[in-house]
Amino acid sequence: IREAVGSDSDRPDPELHNSPKYIYGLGGIRKEFGVGHNTAQKLKDGILRDAVLQAGPGCKVIVDLELARKLYRKYKEREELK
């Protein structure tokens, strides 16, 4: 039966395809959004804060890239309407 069905290692892991991609630090924010250091800091503390994981001040910044892109896109769309 196992040969007919295949082993677990032969099956793609659906979790891998749905797992978020991350960028790290203010440098990652700067590179992804094409902004300077001060603007990256403002984005991290502002519109991207729901996508940011940071244990405390001075700890490494981890950003959920997909969520950050959505938040940034919404922000830009609102800015265009003004």
N, CA, C and O atoms as a GROMACS GRO file, in nm:
protein
  328
    1ILE      N    1   0.084  -0.119   0.000
    1ILE     CA    2   0.000   0.000   0.000
    1ILE      C    3   0.088   0.125   0.000
    1ILE      O    4   0.064   0.219  -0.076
    2ARG      N    5   0.190   0.126   0.085
    2ARG     CA    6   0.277   0.243   0.094
    2ARG      C    7   0.342   0.275  -0.040
    2ARG      O    8   0.358   0.392  -0.075
    3GLU      N    9   0.380   0.171  -0.116
    3GLU     CA   10   0.441   0.193  -0.247
    3GLU      C   11   0.342   0.255  -0.344
    3GLU      O   12   0.379   0.340  -0.425
    4ALA      N   13   0.217   0.213  -0.338
    4ALA     CA   14   0.114   0.264  -0.429
    4ALA      C   15   0.080   0.410  -0.399
    4ALA      O   16   0.060   0.490  -0.490
    5VAL      N   17   0.075   0.442  -0.272
    5VAL     CA   18   0.039   0.578  -0.231
    5VAL      C   19   0.159   0.670  -0.237
    5VAL      O   20   0.145   0.788  -0.269
    6GLY      N   21   0.276   0.618  -0.206
    6GLY     CA   22   0.397   0.701  -0.201
    6GLY      C   23   0.426   0.739  -0.058
    6GLY      O   24   0.337   0.741   0.026
    7SER      N   25   0.551   0.769  -0.032
    7SER     CA   26   0.588   0.806   0.106
    7SER      C   27   0.554   0.951   0.131
    7SER      O   28   0.528   1.028   0.038
    8ASP      N   29   0.555   0.988   0.257
    8ASP     CA   30   0.525   1.127   0.294
    8ASP      C   31   0.626   1.224   0.234
    8ASP      O   32   0.593   1.338   0.205
    9SER      N   33   0.750   1.178   0.216
    9SER     CA   34   0.853   1.267   0.164
    9SER      C   35   0.832   1.298   0.016
    9SER      O   36   0.888   1.395  -0.035
   10ASP      N   37   0.752   1.218  -0.055
   10ASP     CA   38   0.724   1.242  -0.196
   10ASP      C   39   0.618   1.350  -0.216
   10ASP      O   40   0.607   1.406  -0.325
   11ARG      N   41   0.543   1.377  -0.115
   11ARG     CA   42   0.433   1.474  -0.127
   11ARG      C   43   0.484   1.614  -0.094
   11ARG      O   44   0.560   1.633   0.000
   12PRO      N   45   0.441   1.712  -0.173
   12PRO     CA   46   0.481   1.850  -0.141
   12PRO      C   47   0.416   1.894  -0.010
   12PRO      O   48   0.302   1.859   0.018
   13ASP      N   49   0.488   1.969   0.065
   13ASP     CA   50   0.437   2.019   0.193
   13ASP      C   51   0.356   2.146   0.167
   13ASP      O   52   0.414   2.248   0.129
   14PRO      N   53   0.222   2.143   0.188
   14PRO     CA   54   0.142   2.263   0.162
   14PRO      C   55   0.180   2.380   0.251
   14PRO      O   56   0.161   2.496   0.213
   15GLU      N   57   0.235   2.352   0.368
   15GLU     CA   58   0.276   2.460   0.458
   15GLU      C   59   0.389   2.544   0.396
   15GLU      O   60   0.395   2.665   0.418
   16LEU      N   61   0.478   2.479   0.321
   16LEU     CA   62   0.589   2.552   0.261
   16LEU      C   63   0.540   2.654   0.160
   16LEU      O   64   0.596   2.764   0.150
   17HIS      N   65   0.438   2.620   0.085
   17HIS     CA   66   0.388   2.712  -0.017
   17HIS      C   67   0.310   2.828   0.045
   17HIS      O   68   0.300   2.934  -0.017
   18ASN      N   69   0.256   2.810   0.163
   18ASN     CA   70   0.178   2.915   0.228
   18ASN      C   71   0.257   2.992   0.333
   18ASN      O   72   0.205   3.087   0.392
   19SER      N   73   0.382   2.952   0.358
   19SER     CA   74   0.458   3.018   0.463
   19SER      C   75   0.504   3.156   0.414
   19SER      O   76   0.540   3.172   0.297
   20PRO      N   77   0.504   3.254   0.503
   20PRO     CA   78   0.541   3.389   0.463
   20PRO      C   79   0.690   3.402   0.438
   20PRO      O   80   0.771   3.329   0.497
   21LYS      N   81   0.726   3.492   0.353
   21LYS     CA   82   0.865   3.528   0.329
   21LYS      C   83   0.895   3.646   0.420
   21LYS      O   84   0.806   3.725   0.451
   22TYR      N   85   1.018   3.658   0.462
   22TYR     CA   86   1.055   3.763   0.553
   22TYR      C   87   1.170   3.846   0.499
   22TYR      O   88   1.253   3.797   0.422
   23ILE      N   89   1.174   3.972   0.541
   23ILE     CA   90   1.291   4.056   0.521
   23ILE      C   91   1.337   4.095   0.661
   23ILE      O   92   1.259   4.095   0.756
   24TYR      N   93   1.464   4.130   0.671
   24TYR     CA   94   1.522   4.150   0.803
   24TYR      C   95   1.584   4.288   0.816
   24TYR      O   96   1.654   4.336   0.726
   25GLY      N   97   1.557   4.351   0.929
   25GLY     CA   98   1.620   4.478   0.962
   25GLY      C   99   1.569   4.595   0.880
   25GLY      O  100   1.493   4.580   0.785
   26LEU      N  101   1.616   4.713   0.922
   26LEU     CA  102   1.582   4.834   0.847
   26LEU      C  103   1.643   4.828   0.708
   26LEU      O  104   1.588   4.885   0.613
   27GLY      N  105   1.756   4.760   0.695
   27GLY     CA  106   1.818   4.744   0.564
   27GLY      C  107   1.727   4.671   0.467
   27GLY      O  108   1.721   4.706   0.349
   28GLY      N  109   1.656   4.571   0.516
   28GLY     CA  110   1.561   4.499   0.432
   28GLY      C  111   1.446   4.587   0.388
   28GLY      O  112   1.401   4.580   0.273
   29ILE      N  113   1.398   4.670   0.479
   29ILE     CA  114   1.290   4.765   0.445
   29ILE      C  115   1.341   4.867   0.344
   29ILE      O  116   1.272   4.898   0.247
   30ARG      N  117   1.462   4.918   0.367
   30ARG     CA  118   1.519   5.016   0.273
   30ARG      C  119   1.530   4.958   0.133
   30ARG      O  120   1.492   5.022   0.035
   31LYS      N  121   1.580   4.837   0.125
   31LYS     CA  122   1.601   4.773  -0.005
   31LYS      C  123   1.468   4.741  -0.073
   31LYS      O  124   1.452   4.767  -0.193
   32GLU      N  125   1.373   4.685   0.001
   32GLU     CA  126   1.245   4.644  -0.056
   32GLU      C  127   1.164   4.763  -0.108
   32GLU      O  128   1.104   4.755  -0.215
   33PHE      N  129   1.163   4.873  -0.032
   33PHE     CA  130   1.077   4.986  -0.067
   33PHE      C  131   1.154   5.103  -0.128
   33PHE      O  132   1.095   5.205  -0.161
   34GLY      N  133   1.285   5.088  -0.141
   34GLY     CA  134   1.365   5.192  -0.206
   34GLY      C  135   1.365   5.324  -0.132
   34GLY      O  136   1.350   5.430  -0.192
   35VAL      N  137   1.382   5.317   0.000
   35VAL     CA  138   1.379   5.438   0.082
   35VAL      C  139   1.508   5.448   0.163
   35VAL      O  140   1.586   5.353   0.170
   36GLY      N  141   1.530   5.563   0.224
   36GLY     CA  142   1.645   5.584   0.310
   36GLY      C  143   1.621   5.532   0.451
   36GLY      O  144   1.513   5.482   0.482
   37HIS      N  145   1.723   5.545   0.534
   37HIS     CA  146   1.717   5.492   0.670
   37HIS      C  147   1.604   5.555   0.752
   37HIS      O  148   1.526   5.484   0.815
   38ASN      N  149   1.595   5.687   0.750
   38ASN     CA  150   1.493   5.754   0.831
   38ASN      C  151   1.352   5.716   0.786
   38ASN      O  152   1.263   5.694   0.870
   39THR      N  153   1.331   5.708   0.656
   39THR     CA  154   1.199   5.669   0.605
   39THR      C  155   1.169   5.524   0.640
   39THR      O  156   1.055   5.491   0.674
   40ALA      N  157   1.269   5.436   0.633
   40ALA     CA  158   1.250   5.296   0.671
   40ALA      C  159   1.207   5.287   0.818
   40ALA      O  160   1.120   5.207   0.852
   41GLN      N  161   1.268   5.368   0.903
   41GLN     CA  162   1.231   5.370   1.045
   41GLN      C  163   1.086   5.416   1.062
   41GLN      O  164   1.011   5.359   1.141
   42LYS      N  165   1.047   5.519   0.988
   42LYS     CA  166   0.909   5.569   0.994
   42LYS      C  167   0.810   5.464   0.945
   42LYS      O  168   0.704   5.446   1.004
   43LEU      N  169   0.845   5.395   0.836
   43LEU     CA  170   0.758   5.290   0.784
   43LEU      C  171   0.742   5.178   0.887
   43LEU      O  172   0.631   5.131   0.911
   44LYS      N  173   0.853   5.135   0.948
   44LYS     CA  174   0.850   5.028   1.047
   44LYS      C  175   0.760   5.064   1.165
   44LYS      O  176   0.682   4.982   1.212
   45ASP      N  177   0.771   5.186   1.210
   45ASP     CA  178   0.693   5.230   1.325
   45ASP      C  179   0.552   5.275   1.288
   45ASP      O  180   0.467   5.293   1.375
   46GLY      N  181   0.526   5.293   1.158
   46GLY     CA  182   0.397   5.344   1.113
   46GLY      C  183   0.316   5.241   1.036
   46GLY      O  184   0.261   5.147   1.094
   47ILE      N  185   0.310   5.261   0.906
   47ILE     CA  186   0.218   5.180   0.824
   47ILE      C  187   0.252   5.032   0.820
   47ILE      O  188   0.163   4.950   0.796
   48LEU      N  189   0.378   4.995   0.844
   48LEU     CA  190   0.416   4.853   0.839
   48LEU      C  191   0.413   4.784   0.975
   48LEU      O  192   0.447   4.666   0.984
   49ARG      N  193   0.374   4.853   1.079
   49ARG     CA  194   0.387   4.798   1.215
   49ARG      C  195   0.315   4.664   1.235
   49ARG      O  196   0.359   4.582   1.315
   50ASP      N  197   0.204   4.640   1.163
   50ASP     CA  198   0.134   4.512   1.176
   50ASP      C  199   0.211   4.397   1.111
   50ASP      O  200   0.184   4.280   1.140
   51ALA      N  201   0.306   4.429   1.024
   51ALA     CA  202   0.386   4.326   0.957
   51ALA      C  203   0.521   4.304   1.026
   51ALA      O  204   0.597   4.215   0.987
   52VAL      N  205   0.550   4.384   1.129
   52VAL     CA  206   0.681   4.380   1.195
   52VAL      C  207   0.677   4.294   1.320
   52VAL      O  208   0.587   4.306   1.404
   53LEU      N  209   0.776   4.208   1.332
   53LEU     CA  210   0.796   4.129   1.453
   53LEU      C  211   0.926   4.178   1.516
   53LEU      O  212   1.032   4.170   1.454
   54GLN      N  213   0.918   4.226   1.639
   54GLN     CA  214   1.036   4.275   1.708
   54GLN      C  215   1.013   4.255   1.857
   54GLN      O  216   0.916   4.306   1.913
   55ALA      N  217   1.101   4.180   1.922
   55ALA     CA  218   1.083   4.145   2.063
   55ALA      C  219   1.092   4.266   2.154
   55ALA      O  220   1.027   4.269   2.259
   56GLY      N  221   1.170   4.363   2.118
   56GLY     CA  222   1.185   4.482   2.201
   56GLY      C  223   1.283   4.577   2.136
   56GLY      O  224   1.337   4.548   2.029
   57PRO      N  225   1.305   4.692   2.199
   57PRO     CA  226   1.400   4.789   2.142
   57PRO      C  227   1.538   4.727   2.128
   57PRO      O  228   1.587   4.658   2.218
   58GLY      N  229   1.600   4.752   2.015
   58GLY     CA  230   1.734   4.701   1.992
   58GLY      C  231   1.738   4.559   1.939
   58GLY      O  232   1.845   4.509   1.906
   59CYS      N  233   1.622   4.492   1.932
   59CYS     CA  234   1.618   4.354   1.880
   59CYS      C  235   1.603   4.357   1.729
   59CYS      O  236   1.560   4.456   1.671
   60LYS      N  237   1.640   4.246   1.668
   60LYS     CA  238   1.633   4.234   1.522
   60LYS      C  239   1.489   4.251   1.474
   60LYS      O  240   1.395   4.197   1.532
   61VAL      N  241   1.474   4.327   1.367
   61VAL     CA  242   1.345   4.352   1.306
   61VAL      C  243   1.321   4.245   1.199
   61VAL      O  244   1.405   4.223   1.112
   62ILE      N  245   1.205   4.179   1.207
   62ILE     CA  246   1.166   4.080   1.108
   62ILE      C  247   1.032   4.126   1.050
   62ILE      O  248   0.939   4.157   1.124
   63VAL      N  249   1.024   4.131   0.919
   63VAL     CA  250   0.905   4.184   0.852
   63VAL      C  251   0.845   4.077   0.762
   63VAL      O  252   0.914   4.019   0.678
   64ASP      N  253   0.716   4.052   0.779
   64ASP     CA  254   0.641   3.962   0.691
   64ASP      C  255   0.625   4.037   0.559
   64ASP      O  256   0.550   4.134   0.550
   65LEU      N  257   0.696   3.991   0.457
   65LEU     CA  258   0.705   4.064   0.330
   65LEU      C  259   0.570   4.079   0.260
   65LEU      O  260   0.537   4.187   0.212
   66GLU      N  261   0.493   3.973   0.254
   66GLU     CA  262   0.364   3.979   0.185
   66GLU      C  263   0.270   4.080   0.251
   66GLU      O  264   0.208   4.161   0.183
   67LEU      N  265   0.261   4.074   0.383
   67LEU     CA  266   0.175   4.168   0.456
   67LEU      C  267   0.227   4.311   0.442
   67LEU      O  268   0.148   4.404   0.425
   68ALA      N  269   0.358   4.329   0.448
   68ALA     CA  270   0.416   4.462   0.434
   68ALA      C  271   0.384   4.522   0.298
   68ALA      O  272   0.351   4.640   0.288
   69ARG      N  273   0.393   4.440   0.194
   69ARG     CA  274   0.360   4.489   0.060
   69ARG      C  275   0.214   4.531   0.050
   69ARG      O  276   0.183   4.632  -0.012
   70LYS      N  277   0.125   4.453   0.111
   70LYS     CA  278  -0.018   4.487   0.109
   70LYS      C  279  -0.043   4.619   0.182
   70LYS      O  280  -0.115   4.705   0.133
   71LEU      N  281   0.017   4.633   0.299
   71LEU     CA  282  -0.001   4.756   0.378
   71LEU      C  283   0.055   4.876   0.303
   71LEU      O  284  -0.007   4.983   0.301
   72TYR      N  285   0.171   4.860   0.243
   72TYR     CA  286   0.234   4.969   0.168
   72TYR      C  287   0.149   5.007   0.048
   72TYR      O  288   0.132   5.125   0.018
   73ARG      N  289   0.096   4.907  -0.022
   73ARG     CA  290   0.010   4.932  -0.139
   73ARG      C  291  -0.115   5.009  -0.098
   73ARG      O  292  -0.154   5.104  -0.166
   74LYS      N  293  -0.178   4.969   0.014
   74LYS     CA  294  -0.297   5.041   0.063
   74LYS      C  295  -0.263   5.185   0.096
   74LYS      O  296  -0.339   5.276   0.064
   75TYR      N  297  -0.149   5.204   0.161
   75TYR     CA  298  -0.104   5.338   0.197
   75TYR      C  299  -0.086   5.424   0.072
   75TYR      O  300  -0.132   5.538   0.068
   76LYS      N  301  -0.020   5.369  -0.031
   76LYS     CA  302   0.003   5.444  -0.153
   76LYS      C  303  -0.128   5.477  -0.225
   76LYS      O  304  -0.143   5.586  -0.279
   77GLU      N  305  -0.221   5.383  -0.224
   77GLU     CA  306  -0.352   5.407  -0.288
   77GLU      C  307  -0.426   5.520  -0.217
   77GLU      O  308  -0.487   5.605  -0.283
   78ARG      N  309  -0.421   5.522  -0.085
   78ARG     CA  310  -0.487   5.631  -0.009
   78ARG      C  311  -0.420   5.765  -0.039
   78ARG      O  312  -0.487   5.868  -0.050
   79GLU      N  313  -0.288   5.763  -0.052
   79GLU     CA  314  -0.216   5.886  -0.080
   79GLU      C  315  -0.252   5.942  -0.218
   79GLU      O  316  -0.259   6.064  -0.236
   80GLU      N  317  -0.275   5.853  -0.315
   80GLU     CA  318  -0.311   5.896  -0.449
   80GLU      C  319  -0.450   5.959  -0.453
   80GLU      O  320  -0.477   6.044  -0.538
   81LEU      N  321  -0.538   5.918  -0.363
   81LEU     CA  322  -0.674   5.972  -0.359
   81LEU      C  323  -0.680   6.112  -0.300
   81LEU      O  324  -0.777   6.185  -0.322
   82LYS      N  325  -0.578   6.150  -0.228
   82LYS     CA  326  -0.576   6.285  -0.166
   82LYS      C  327  -0.553   6.392  -0.266
   82LYS      O  328  -0.549   6.510  -0.230
   0.00000   0.00000   0.00000
